[in-house]
Tab-separated table of C-alpha atoms and ligand atoms in Angstrom:
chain	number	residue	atom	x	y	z
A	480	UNK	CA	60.255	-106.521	-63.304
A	481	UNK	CA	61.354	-102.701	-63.045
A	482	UNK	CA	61.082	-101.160	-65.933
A	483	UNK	CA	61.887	-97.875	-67.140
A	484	UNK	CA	59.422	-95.981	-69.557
A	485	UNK	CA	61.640	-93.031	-70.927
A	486	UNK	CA	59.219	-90.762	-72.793
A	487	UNK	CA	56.416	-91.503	-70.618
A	488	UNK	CA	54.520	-88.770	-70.997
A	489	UNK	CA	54.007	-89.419	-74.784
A	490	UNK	CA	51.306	-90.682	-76.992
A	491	UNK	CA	52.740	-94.439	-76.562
A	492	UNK	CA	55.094	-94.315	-73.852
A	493	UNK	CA	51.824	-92.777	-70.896
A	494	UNK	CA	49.622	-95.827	-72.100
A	495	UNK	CA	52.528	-98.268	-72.337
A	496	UNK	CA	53.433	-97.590	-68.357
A	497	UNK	CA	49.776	-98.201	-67.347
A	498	UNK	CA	49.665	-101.265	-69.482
A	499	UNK	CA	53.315	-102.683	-67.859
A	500	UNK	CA	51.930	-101.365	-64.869
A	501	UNK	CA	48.486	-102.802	-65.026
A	502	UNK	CA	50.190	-106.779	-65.365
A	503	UNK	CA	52.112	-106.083	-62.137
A	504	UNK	CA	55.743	-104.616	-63.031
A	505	UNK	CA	57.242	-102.068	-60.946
A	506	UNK	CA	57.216	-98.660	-63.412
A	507	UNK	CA	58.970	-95.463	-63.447
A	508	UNK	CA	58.596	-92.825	-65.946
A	509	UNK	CA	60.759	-90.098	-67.508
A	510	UNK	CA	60.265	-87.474	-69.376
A	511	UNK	CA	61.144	-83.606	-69.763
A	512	UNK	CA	57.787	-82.912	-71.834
A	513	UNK	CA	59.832	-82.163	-75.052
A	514	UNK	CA	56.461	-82.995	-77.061
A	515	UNK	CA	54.509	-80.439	-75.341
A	516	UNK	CA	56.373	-77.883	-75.707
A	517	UNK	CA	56.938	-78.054	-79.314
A	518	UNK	CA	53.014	-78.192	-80.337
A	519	UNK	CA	52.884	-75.292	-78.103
A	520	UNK	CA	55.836	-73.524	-80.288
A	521	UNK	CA	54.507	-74.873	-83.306
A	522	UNK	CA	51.021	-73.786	-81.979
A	523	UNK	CA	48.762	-77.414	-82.374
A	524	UNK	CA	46.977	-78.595	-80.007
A	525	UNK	CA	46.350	-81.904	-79.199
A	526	UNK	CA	42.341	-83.046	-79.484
A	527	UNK	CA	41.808	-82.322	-75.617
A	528	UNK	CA	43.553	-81.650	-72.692
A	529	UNK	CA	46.324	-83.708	-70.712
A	530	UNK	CA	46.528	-83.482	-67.187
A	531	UNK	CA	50.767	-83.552	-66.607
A	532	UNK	CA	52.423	-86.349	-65.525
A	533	UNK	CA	52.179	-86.127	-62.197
A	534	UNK	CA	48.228	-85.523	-62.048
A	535	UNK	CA	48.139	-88.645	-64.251
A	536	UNK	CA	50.134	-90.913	-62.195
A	537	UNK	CA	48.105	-89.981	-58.987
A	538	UNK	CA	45.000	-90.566	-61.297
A	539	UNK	CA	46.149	-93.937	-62.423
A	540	UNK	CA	47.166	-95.066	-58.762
A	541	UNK	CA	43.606	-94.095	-57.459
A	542	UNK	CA	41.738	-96.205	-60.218
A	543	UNK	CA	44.180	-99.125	-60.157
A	544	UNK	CA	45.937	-99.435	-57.345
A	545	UNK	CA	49.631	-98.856	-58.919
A	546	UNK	CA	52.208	-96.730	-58.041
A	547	UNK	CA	54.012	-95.466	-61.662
A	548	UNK	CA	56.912	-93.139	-59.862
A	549	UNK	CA	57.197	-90.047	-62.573
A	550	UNK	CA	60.636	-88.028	-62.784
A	551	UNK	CA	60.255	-84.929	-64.764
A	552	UNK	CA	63.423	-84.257	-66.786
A	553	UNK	CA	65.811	-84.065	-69.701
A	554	UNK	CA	67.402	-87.624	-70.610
A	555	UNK	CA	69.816	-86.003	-73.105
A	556	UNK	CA	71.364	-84.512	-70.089
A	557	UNK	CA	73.765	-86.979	-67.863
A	558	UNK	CA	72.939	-85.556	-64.619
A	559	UNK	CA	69.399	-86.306	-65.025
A	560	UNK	CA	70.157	-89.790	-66.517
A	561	UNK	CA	72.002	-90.998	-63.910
A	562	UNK	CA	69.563	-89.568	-60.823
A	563	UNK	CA	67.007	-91.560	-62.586
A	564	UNK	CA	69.166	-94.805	-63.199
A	565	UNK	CA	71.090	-94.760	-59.864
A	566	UNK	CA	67.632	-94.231	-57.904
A	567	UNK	CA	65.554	-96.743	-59.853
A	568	UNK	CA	67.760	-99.653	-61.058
A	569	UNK	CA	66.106	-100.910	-63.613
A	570	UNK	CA	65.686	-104.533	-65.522
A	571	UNK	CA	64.552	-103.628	-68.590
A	572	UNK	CA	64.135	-99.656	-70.236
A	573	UNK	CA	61.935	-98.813	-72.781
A	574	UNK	CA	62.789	-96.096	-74.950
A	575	UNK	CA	60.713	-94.356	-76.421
A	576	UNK	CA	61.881	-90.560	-75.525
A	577	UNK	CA	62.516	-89.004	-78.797
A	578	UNK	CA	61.295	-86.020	-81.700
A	579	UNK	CA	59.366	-88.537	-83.127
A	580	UNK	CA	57.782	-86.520	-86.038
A	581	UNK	CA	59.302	-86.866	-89.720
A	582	UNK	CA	57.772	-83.229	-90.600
A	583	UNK	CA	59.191	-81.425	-87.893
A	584	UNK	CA	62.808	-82.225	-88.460
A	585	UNK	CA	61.934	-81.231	-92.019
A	586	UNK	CA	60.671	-77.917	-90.675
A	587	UNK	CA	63.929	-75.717	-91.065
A	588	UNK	CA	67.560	-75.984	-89.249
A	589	UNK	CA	66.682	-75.309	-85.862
A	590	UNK	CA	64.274	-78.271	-85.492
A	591	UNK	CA	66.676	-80.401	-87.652
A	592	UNK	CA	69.131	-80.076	-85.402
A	593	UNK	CA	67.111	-80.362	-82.081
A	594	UNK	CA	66.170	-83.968	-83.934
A	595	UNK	CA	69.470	-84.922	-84.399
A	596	UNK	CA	71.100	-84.229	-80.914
A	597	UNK	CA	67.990	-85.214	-79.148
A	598	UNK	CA	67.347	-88.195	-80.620
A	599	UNK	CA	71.223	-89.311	-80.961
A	600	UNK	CA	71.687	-88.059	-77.148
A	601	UNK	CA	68.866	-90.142	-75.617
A	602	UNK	CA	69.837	-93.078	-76.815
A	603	UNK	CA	73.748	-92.627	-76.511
A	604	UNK	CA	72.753	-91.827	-72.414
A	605	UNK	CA	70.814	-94.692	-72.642
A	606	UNK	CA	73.409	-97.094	-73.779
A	607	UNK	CA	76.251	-95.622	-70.725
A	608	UNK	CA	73.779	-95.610	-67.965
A	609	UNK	CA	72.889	-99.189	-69.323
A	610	UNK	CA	76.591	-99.971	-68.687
A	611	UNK	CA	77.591	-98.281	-65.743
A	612	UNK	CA	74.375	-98.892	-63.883
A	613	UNK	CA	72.338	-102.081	-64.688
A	614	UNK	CA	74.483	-103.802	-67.372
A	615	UNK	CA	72.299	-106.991	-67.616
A	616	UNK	CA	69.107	-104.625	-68.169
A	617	UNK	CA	67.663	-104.964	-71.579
A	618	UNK	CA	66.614	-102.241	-73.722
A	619	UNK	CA	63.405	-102.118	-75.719
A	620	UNK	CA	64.070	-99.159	-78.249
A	621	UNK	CA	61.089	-97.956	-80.641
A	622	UNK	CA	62.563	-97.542	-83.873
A	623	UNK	CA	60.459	-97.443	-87.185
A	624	UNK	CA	59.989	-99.229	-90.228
A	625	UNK	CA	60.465	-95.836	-92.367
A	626	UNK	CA	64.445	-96.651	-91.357
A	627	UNK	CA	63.784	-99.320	-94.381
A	628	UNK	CA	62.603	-97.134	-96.672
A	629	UNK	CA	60.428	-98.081	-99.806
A	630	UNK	CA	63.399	-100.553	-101.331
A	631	UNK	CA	62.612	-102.345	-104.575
A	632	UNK	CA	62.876	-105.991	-102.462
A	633	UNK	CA	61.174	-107.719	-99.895
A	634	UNK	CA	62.191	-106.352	-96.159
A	635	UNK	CA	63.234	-108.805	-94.410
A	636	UNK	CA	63.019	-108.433	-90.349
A	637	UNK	CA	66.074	-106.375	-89.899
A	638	UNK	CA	69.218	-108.128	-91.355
A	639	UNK	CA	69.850	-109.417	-94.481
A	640	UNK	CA	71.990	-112.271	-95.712
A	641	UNK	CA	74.322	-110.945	-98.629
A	642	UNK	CA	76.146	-113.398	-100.773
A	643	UNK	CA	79.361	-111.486	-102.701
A	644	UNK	CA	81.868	-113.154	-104.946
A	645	UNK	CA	80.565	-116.579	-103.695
A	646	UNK	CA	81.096	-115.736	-99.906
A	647	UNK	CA	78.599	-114.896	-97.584
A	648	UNK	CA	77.727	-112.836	-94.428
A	649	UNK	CA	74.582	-111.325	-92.532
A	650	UNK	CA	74.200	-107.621	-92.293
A	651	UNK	CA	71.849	-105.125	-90.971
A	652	UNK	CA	69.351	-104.946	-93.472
A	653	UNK	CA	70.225	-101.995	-95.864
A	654	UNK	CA	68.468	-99.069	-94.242
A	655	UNK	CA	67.577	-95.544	-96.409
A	656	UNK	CA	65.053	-93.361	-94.640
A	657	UNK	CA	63.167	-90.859	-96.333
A	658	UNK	CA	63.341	-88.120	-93.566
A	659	UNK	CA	65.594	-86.492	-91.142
A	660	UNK	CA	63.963	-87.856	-88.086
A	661	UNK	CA	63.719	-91.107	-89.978
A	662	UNK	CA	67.618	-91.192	-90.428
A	663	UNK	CA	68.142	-90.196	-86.967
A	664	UNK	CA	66.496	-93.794	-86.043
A	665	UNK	CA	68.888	-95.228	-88.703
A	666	UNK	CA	71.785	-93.755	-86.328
A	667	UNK	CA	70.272	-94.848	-83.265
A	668	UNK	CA	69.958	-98.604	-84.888
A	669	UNK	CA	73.469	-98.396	-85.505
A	670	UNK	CA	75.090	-97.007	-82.286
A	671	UNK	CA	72.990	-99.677	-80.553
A	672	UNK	CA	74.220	-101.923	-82.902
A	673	UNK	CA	77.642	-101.023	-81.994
A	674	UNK	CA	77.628	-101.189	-78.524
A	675	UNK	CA	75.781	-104.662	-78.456
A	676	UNK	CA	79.163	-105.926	-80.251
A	677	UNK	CA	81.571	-103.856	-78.196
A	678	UNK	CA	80.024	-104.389	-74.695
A	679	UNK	CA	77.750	-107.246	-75.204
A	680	UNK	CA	74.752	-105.505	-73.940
A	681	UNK	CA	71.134	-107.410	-74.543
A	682	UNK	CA	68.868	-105.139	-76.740
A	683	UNK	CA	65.710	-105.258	-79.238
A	684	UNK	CA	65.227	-102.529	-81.696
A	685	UNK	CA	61.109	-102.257	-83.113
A	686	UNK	CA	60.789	-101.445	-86.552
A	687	UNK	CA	57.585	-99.406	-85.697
A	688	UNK	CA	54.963	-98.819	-88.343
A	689	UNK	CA	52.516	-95.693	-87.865
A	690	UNK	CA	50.563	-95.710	-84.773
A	691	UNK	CA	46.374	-94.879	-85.025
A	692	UNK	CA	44.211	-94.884	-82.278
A	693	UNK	CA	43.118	-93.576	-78.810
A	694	UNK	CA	41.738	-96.703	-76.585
A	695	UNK	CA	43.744	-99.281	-74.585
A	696	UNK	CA	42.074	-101.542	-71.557
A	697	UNK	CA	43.653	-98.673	-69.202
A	698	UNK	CA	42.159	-95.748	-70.605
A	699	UNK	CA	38.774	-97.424	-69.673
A	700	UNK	CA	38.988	-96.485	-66.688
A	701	UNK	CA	38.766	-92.633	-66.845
A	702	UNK	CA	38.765	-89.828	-69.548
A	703	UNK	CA	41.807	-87.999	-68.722
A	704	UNK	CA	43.923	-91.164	-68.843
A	705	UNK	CA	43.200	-91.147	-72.661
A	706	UNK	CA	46.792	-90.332	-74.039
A	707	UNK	CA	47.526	-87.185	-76.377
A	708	UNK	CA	46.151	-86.780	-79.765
A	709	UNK	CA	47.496	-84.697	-82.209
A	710	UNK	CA	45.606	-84.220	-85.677
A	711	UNK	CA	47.735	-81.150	-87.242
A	712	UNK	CA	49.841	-82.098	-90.164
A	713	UNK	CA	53.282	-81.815	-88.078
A	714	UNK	CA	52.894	-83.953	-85.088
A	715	UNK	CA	49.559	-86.001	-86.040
A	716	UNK	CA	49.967	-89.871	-88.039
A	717	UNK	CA	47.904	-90.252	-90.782
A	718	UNK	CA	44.820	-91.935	-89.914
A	719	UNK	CA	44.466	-89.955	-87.126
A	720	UNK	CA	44.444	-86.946	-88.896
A	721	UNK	CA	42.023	-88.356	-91.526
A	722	UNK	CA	39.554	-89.206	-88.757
A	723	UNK	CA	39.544	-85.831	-87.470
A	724	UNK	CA	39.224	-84.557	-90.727
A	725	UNK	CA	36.642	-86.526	-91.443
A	726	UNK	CA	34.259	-84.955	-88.446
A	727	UNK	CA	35.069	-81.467	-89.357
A	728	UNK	CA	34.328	-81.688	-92.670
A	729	UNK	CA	37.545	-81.627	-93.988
A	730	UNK	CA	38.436	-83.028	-97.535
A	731	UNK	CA	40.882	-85.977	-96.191
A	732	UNK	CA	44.718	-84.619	-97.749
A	733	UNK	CA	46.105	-87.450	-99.547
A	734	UNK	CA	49.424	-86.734	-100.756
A	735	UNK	CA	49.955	-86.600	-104.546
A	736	UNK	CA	49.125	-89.931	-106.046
A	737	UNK	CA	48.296	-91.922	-102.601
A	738	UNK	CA	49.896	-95.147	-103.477
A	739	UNK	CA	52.265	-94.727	-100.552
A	740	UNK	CA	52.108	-97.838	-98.520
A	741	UNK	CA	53.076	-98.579	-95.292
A	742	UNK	CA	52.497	-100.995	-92.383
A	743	UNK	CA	50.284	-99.563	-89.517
A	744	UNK	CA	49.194	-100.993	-86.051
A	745	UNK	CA	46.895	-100.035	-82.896
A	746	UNK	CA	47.748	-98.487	-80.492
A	747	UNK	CA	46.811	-101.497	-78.564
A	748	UNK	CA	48.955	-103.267	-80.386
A	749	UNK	CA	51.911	-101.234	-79.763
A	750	UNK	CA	51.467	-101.993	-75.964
A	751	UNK	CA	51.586	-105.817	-77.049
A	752	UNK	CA	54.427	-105.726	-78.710
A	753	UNK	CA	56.440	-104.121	-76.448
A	754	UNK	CA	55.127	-106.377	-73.368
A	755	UNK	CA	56.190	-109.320	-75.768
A	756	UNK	CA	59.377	-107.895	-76.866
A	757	UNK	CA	59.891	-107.838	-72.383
A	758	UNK	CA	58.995	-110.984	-71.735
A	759	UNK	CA	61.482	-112.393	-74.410
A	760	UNK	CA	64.555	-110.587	-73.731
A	761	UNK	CA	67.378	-110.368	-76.165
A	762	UNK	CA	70.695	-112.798	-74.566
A	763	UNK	CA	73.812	-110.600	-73.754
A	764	UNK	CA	75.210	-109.163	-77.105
A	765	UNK	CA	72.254	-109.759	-78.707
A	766	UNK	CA	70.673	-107.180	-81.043
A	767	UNK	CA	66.586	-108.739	-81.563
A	768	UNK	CA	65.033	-106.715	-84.206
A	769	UNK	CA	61.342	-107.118	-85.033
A	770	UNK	CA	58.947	-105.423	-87.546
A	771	UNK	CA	56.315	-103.986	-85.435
A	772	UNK	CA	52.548	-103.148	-88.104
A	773	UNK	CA	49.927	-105.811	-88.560
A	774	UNK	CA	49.002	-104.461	-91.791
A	775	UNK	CA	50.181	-102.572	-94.446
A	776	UNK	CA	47.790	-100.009	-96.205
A	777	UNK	CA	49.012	-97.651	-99.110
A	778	UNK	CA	47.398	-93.904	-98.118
A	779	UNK	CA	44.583	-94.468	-100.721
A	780	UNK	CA	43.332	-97.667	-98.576
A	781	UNK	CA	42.806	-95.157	-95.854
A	782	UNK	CA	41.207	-92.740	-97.056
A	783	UNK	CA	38.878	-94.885	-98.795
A	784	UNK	CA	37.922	-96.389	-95.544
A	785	UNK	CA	37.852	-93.331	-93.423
A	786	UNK	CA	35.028	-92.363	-96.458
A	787	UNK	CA	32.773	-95.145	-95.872
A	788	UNK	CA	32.970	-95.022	-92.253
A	789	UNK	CA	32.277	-91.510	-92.039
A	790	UNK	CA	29.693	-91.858	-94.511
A	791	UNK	CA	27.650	-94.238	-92.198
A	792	UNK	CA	28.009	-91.553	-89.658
A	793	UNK	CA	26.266	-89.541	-92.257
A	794	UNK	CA	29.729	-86.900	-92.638
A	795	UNK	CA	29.796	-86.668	-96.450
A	796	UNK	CA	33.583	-87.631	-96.354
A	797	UNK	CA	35.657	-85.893	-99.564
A	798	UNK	CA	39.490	-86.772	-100.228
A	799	UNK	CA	41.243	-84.645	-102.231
A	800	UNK	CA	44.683	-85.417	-103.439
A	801	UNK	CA	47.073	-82.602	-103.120
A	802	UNK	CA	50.461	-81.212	-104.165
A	803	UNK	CA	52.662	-83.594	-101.903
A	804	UNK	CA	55.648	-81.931	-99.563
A	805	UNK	CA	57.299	-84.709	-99.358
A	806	UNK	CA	59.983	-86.405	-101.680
A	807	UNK	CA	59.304	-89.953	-101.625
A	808	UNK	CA	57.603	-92.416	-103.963
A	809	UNK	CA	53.962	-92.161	-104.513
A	810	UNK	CA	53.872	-96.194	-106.054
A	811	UNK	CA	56.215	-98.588	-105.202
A	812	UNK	CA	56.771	-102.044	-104.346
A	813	UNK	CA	55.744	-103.053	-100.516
A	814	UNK	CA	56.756	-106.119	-99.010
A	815	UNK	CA	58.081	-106.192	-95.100
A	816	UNK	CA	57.788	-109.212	-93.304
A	817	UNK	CA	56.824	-109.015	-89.784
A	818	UNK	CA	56.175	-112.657	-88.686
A	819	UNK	CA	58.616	-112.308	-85.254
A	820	UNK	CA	56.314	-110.715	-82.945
A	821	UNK	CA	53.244	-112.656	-84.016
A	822	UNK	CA	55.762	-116.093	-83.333
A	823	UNK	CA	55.967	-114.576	-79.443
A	824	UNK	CA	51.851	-114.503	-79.585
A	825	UNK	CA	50.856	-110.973	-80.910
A	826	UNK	CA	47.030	-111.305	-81.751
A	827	UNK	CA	46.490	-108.507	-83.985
A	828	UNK	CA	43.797	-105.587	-83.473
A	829	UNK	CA	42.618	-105.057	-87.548
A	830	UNK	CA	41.836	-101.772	-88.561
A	831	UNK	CA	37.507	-102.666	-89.357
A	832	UNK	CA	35.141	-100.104	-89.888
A	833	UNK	CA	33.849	-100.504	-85.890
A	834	UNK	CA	37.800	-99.394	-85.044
A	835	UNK	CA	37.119	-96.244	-87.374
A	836	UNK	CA	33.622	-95.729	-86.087
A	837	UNK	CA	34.856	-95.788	-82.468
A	838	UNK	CA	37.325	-93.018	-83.101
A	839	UNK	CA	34.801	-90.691	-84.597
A	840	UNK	CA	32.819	-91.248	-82.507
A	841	UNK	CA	34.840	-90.381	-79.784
A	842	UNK	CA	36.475	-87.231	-82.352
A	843	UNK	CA	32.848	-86.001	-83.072
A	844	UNK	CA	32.582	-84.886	-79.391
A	845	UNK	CA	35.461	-82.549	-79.276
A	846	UNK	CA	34.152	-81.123	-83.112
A	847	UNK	CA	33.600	-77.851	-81.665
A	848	UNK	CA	37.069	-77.898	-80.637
A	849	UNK	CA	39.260	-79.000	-83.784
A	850	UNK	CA	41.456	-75.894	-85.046
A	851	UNK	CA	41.235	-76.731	-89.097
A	852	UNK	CA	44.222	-74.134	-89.112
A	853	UNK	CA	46.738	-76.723	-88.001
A	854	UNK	CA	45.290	-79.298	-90.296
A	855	UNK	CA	47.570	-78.285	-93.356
A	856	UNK	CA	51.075	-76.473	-91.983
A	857	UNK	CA	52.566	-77.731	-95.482
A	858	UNK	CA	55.972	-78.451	-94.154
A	859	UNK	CA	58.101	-78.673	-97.108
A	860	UNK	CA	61.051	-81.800	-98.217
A	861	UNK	CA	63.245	-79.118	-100.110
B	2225	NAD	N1	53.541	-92.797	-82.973
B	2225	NAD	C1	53.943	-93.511	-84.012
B	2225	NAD	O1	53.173	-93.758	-84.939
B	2225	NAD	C2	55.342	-94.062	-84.060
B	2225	NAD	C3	55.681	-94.898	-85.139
B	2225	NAD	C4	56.971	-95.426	-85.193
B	2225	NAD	C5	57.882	-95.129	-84.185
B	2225	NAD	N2	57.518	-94.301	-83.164
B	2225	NAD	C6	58.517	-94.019	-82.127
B	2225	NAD	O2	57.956	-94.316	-80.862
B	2225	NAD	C7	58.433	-93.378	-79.893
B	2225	NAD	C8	57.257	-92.730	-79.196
B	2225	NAD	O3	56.458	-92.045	-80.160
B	2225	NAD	P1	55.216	-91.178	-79.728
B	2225	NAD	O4	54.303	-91.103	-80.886
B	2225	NAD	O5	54.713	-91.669	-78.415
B	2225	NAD	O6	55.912	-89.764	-79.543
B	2225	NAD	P2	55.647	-88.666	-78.408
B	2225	NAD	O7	56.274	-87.395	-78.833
B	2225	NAD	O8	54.203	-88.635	-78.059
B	2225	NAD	O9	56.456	-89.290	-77.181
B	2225	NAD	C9	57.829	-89.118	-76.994
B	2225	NAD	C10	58.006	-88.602	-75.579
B	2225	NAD	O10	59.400	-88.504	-75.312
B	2225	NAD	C11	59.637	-87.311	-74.617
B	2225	NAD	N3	61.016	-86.897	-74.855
B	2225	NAD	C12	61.614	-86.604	-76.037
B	2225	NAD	N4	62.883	-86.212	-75.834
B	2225	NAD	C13	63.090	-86.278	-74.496
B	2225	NAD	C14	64.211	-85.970	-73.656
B	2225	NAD	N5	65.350	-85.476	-74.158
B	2225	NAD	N6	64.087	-86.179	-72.322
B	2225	NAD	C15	62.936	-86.637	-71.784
B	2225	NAD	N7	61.845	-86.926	-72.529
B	2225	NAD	C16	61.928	-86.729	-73.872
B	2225	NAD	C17	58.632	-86.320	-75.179
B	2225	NAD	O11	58.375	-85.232	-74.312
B	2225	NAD	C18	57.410	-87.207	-75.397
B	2225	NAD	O12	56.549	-87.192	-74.279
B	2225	NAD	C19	59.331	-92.399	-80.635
B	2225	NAD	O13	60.659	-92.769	-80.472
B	2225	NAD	C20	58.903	-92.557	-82.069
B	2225	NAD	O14	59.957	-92.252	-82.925
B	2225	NAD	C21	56.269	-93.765	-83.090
């Protein structure tokens, strides 16, 4: 198949092109390295160094073999959309080429509204170059299970069937985020949403959980095809950041009470469910939505395991408990479903203490490295 990895460049989207790559698809990247230059604004770092994307696509064709072509541009501008869509035709896109981070659209009203008409931009271009250029393609679009929210019922996977004055219909289950970035998912769900009805085109929409990890079966091959990781409090999800805090000594910053739960998945994972998600294409006018975590962990769990994993690596782990910045609930019911992807065949990667041990591992050898300035930025809800 040719498929399109829009955001290729990023923490999922670089490792998700070698892994589509890797099984034999034809891959092109986009990207306009968005990401990068915001840590560099925002002044994080990631853990270690990134070659660009062009270094790394040479990089990955001289270990495997593949060509990944790599255009280097914005997607919320049409120009650029349709060079790359014209040029590359593809079967199937997978969109991942967003401001994916809840506290920077939080940060003030600049960011807020580089969120909103990036995020709402991308994916509009992405549903008219869809149209005008390979109608039949299907789109894979990461959304996230924080489009939910923490609702006092079970989530169901995406719609929900809603009986009123003894009639019923199916809807798209209620969705309340508790961020700006979160709500700008919300808005891509529902232009998507839209156009599937209107012009019948065949998409699937991932209700992502937070990503950890570092290691797929392509980064084996060499270092500096490891994708980025970020471990400040902006850009960096949370187990990452508690490993890293871990090896520096830091007291791991649980938020207020810590009973915030959530479903999380590896990275590896991530690349499964996405490959899965390909090979079972939504029909024309067709809107597939899956809930994409194998398990769910309140923020507690976490930090109680990133303790006794550090604490076998001898790194007398604290966790402290701190004001929290955000406004959500700190105890609440949890109960998503997420039984689609595991029907296609997903075999789950569980978060066990060798996982953990692994990534510090790996973390401790960059210690000398790790800027515990960008660990707390204490981005404020209101
Ligand atoms: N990482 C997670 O835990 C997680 C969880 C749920 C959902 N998601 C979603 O998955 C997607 C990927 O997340 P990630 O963690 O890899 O983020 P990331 O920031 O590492 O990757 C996104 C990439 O898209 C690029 N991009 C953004 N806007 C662009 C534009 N206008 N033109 C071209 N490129 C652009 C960025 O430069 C970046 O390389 C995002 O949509 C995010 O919302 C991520």
């Amino acid at each position: 198949m040719r498929i399109l990895v829009l955001g290729g460049d990023g923490y999922l989207g670089w490792p998700t092109a070698m892994h589509l790559s890797a099984q034999g698809h034809e891959i092109a990247v986009a990207d306009n390295y968005l990401r990068r230059r915001l840590c560099r604004e925002e002044q994080v770092d990631f853990l270690y160094e990134v070659p660009d994307l062009n270094e790394r696509t040479a990089l990955w064709q001289s270990v495997s073999g593949h060509h990944i072509a790599a255009h280097i541009g914005d997607l919320s501008q049409w120009d650029f959309v349709t060079e790359v869509f014209e040029k590359f035709s593809p079967q199937a896109v997978v969109h991942y080429a967003e401001q994916p981070a809840a506290p920077y659209s939080m940060l003030n009203r600049q960011a807020a509204t580089l969120t909103l008409h990036n995020n709402l931009s991308v994916t509009a271009n992405v549903i008219f170059a869809v149209r005008e250029f390979c109608p039949d393609a299907h789109i894979v679009k990461l959304g996230t299970m924080g489009e939910y929210g923490t609702p006092n019922i079970d989530i169901e996977e995406g719609w929900l069937e809603v009986e009123h004055k003894g009639r019923k219909h199916t809807f798209l289950y209620p969705r309340q985020a508790g961020s700006l970035y979160h709500t700008t998912k919300i808005m891509d769900t529902d232009l998507l949403w839209f156009y599937v009805r209107t012009w019948g085109l065949r998409v699937t929409d991932l209700m992502q959980g937070p990503v950890y990890g570092i290691f797929t079966a392509e980064t084996q091959h060499d270092e500096r095809l490891l994708p980025f990781f970020s471990y400040d409090e902006i850009f960096g999800t949370v187990l990452n950041r508690f490993v890293v805090q871990a090896v520096v000594g830091h007291p791991l910053s649980v938020y207020g009470k810590g009973g915030q739960t959530r479903g999380y998945l590896n990275i590896k994972d991530t690349l499964n469910c996405v490959r899965l998600s390909l090979e079972n294409p939504a029909d024309r006018g067709e809107l597939k939505i899956f809930n994409q975590f194998t398990e769910a962990f309140s923020v507690n769990d976490l930090a109680e395991k990133v303790r006794e994993a550090g604490n076998q690596l001898k790194l007398n782990v604290k966790i402290e408990h701190i004001e929290n910045p955000r406004i959500e609930a700190e105890a609440h019911y949890y109960n998503p479903i997420h039984t689609g992807l595991l029907d296609l065949g997903l075999k789950p990667h569980y978060l066990s203490k060798e996982v953990l041990l692994e990534m510090m591992e790996f973390v401790i050898q960059y210690k000398g490295l790790i800027n515990k300035d960008q660990i707390r930025r204490n981005v404020k809800w209101n």
